[in-house]
Coordinates of C-alpha atoms in Angstrom, one line a residue:
X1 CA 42.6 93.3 72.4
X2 CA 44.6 92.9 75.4
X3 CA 45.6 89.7 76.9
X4 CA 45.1 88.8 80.5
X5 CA 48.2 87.2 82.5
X6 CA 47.5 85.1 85.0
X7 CA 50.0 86.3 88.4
X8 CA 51.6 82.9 87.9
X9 CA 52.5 83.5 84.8
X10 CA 53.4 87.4 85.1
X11 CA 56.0 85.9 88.0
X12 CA 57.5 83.8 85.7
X13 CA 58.4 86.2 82.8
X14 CA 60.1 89.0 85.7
X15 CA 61.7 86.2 86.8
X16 CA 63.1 85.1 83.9
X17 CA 63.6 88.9 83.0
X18 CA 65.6 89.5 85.9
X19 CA 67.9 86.2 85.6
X20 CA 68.4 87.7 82.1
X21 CA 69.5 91.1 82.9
X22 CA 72.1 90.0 85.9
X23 CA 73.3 87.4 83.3
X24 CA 73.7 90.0 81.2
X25 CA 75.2 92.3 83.2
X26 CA 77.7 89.6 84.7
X27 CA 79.1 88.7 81.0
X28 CA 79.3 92.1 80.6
X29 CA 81.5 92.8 83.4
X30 CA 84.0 89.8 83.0
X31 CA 84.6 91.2 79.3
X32 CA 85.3 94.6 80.4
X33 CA 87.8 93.6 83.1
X34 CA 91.2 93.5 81.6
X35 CA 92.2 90.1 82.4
X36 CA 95.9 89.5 84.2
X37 CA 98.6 87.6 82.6
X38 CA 98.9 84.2 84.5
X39 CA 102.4 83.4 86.1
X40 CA 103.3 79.9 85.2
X41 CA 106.1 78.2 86.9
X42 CA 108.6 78.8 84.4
X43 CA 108.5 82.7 85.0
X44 CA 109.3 82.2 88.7
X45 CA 113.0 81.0 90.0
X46 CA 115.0 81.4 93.0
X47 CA 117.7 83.8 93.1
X48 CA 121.3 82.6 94.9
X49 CA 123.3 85.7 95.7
X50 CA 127.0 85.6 96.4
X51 CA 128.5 88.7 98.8
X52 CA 131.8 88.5 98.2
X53 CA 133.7 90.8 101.5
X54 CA 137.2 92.0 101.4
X55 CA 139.2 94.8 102.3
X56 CA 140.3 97.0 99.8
X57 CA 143.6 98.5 101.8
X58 CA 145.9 97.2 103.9
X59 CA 144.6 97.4 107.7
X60 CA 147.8 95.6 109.5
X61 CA 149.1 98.9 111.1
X62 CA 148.8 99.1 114.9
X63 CA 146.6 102.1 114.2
X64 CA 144.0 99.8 113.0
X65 CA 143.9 96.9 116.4
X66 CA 141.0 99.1 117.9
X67 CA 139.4 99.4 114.5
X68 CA 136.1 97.1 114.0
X69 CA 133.4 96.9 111.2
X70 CA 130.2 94.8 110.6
X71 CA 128.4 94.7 107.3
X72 CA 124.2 95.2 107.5
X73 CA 123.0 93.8 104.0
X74 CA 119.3 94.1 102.6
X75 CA 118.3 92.8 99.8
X76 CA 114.6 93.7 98.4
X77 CA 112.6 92.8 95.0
X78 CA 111.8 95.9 92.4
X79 CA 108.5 94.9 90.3
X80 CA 108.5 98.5 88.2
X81 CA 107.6 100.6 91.2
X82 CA 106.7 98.3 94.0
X83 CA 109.9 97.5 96.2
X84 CA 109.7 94.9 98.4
X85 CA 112.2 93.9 101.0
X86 CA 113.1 90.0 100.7
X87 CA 116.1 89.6 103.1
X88 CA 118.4 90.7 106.0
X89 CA 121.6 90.0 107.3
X90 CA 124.1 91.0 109.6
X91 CA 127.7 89.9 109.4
X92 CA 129.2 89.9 113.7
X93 CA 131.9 92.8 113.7
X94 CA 135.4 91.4 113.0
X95 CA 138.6 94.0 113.2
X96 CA 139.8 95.4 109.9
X97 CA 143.0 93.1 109.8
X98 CA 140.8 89.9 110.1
X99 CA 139.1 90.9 106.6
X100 CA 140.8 89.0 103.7
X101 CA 142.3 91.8 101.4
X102 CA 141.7 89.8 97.6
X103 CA 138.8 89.0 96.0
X104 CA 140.0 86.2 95.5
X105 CA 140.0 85.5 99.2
X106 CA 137.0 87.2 100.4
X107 CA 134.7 86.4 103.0
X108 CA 131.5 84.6 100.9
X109 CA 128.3 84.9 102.2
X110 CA 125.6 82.9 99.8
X111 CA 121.9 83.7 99.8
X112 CA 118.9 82.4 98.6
X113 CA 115.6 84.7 97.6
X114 CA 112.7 82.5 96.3
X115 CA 109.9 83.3 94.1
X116 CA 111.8 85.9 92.0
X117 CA 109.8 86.1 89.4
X118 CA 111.6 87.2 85.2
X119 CA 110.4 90.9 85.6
X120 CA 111.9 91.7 88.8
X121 CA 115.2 92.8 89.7
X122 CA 117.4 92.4 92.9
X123 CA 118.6 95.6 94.9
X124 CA 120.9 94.6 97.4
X125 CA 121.7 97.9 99.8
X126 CA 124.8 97.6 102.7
X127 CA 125.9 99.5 105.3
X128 CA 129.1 99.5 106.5
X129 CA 129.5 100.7 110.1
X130 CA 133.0 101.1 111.3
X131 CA 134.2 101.5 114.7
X132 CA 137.4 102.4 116.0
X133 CA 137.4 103.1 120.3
X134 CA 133.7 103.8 120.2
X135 CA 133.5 106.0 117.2
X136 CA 131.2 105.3 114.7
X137 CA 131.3 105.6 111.1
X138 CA 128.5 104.4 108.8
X139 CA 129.1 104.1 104.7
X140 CA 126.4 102.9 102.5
X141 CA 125.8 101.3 99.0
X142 CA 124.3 99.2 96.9
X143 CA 124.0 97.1 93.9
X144 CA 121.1 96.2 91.1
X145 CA 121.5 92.3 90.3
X146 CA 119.9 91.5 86.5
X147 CA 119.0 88.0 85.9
X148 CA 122.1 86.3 85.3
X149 CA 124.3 88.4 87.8
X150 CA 124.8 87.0 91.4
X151 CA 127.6 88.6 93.1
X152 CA 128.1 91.2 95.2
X153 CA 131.6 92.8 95.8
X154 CA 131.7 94.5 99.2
X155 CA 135.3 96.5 100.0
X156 CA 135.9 97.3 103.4

């Protein structure tokens, strides 16, 4: 005995087999897609960073009046193995007997770097480019800040 479906009918039950299927199919999907952890507000800070710029000799010999150098600083955000840069600056060339020669005394420099979230860490890369009667002489380095850390020691 086979049953006769009206078309009305027949259009109801692919309909409500199709709605079925993409419903199931959508579920599906959400619970296959790993989820991503949530940031809350408590995993994001700002970051204050202290360069701290001396010299680290004695630069009052007259050989040294014709002697400048500037300091280029960058400072970028390390997420495992994205990099991403988060800051610039340049400090205006100054002779090498203008540079304090302690720590104690050294030129400070504070910056801030928002949105740095617990995971990431802080590279902060400088140049120094010295020049002495148009010479140029460029020496670089940097420094990895961890959480709690905040100052840079740059020696001229």
């Amino acid at each position: 005995m086979s049953k006769n479906i009206n078309p009305t009918q027949q259009h109801i039950v692919m309909k409500t087999f199709w709605i079925t299927l993409l419903a199931s199919l959508f579920t599906t999907g959400l619970l296959l897609v790993p989820h991503q952890e949530q940031q809350t507000c408590s995993d994001v800070k700002e970051q204050n960073i202290q360069l701290a710029i001396y010299a680290n000799k004695n630069y009052t010999a007259p050989i040294y009046t014709q002697a400048y150098a500037k300091v280029i600083v960058a400072v970028s955000k390390v997420d495992g193995r994205v990099v991403t840069p988060v800051y610039q600056t340049e400090i205006a060339p100054m002779q090498l007997n203008e540079f304090p020669q302690q720590s104690s005394a050294a030129l400070l420099k504070n910056i801030r770097i928002p949105n740095v979230n617990n995971g990431d860490q802080l590279l902060v890369d400088y140049t120094i480019e010295y020049n002495t009667n148009g010479t140029i002489l460029r020496i670089g380095g940097n420094s990895t800040l961890q959480t709690l850390q905040n100052t840079v020691a740059i020696t001229v």
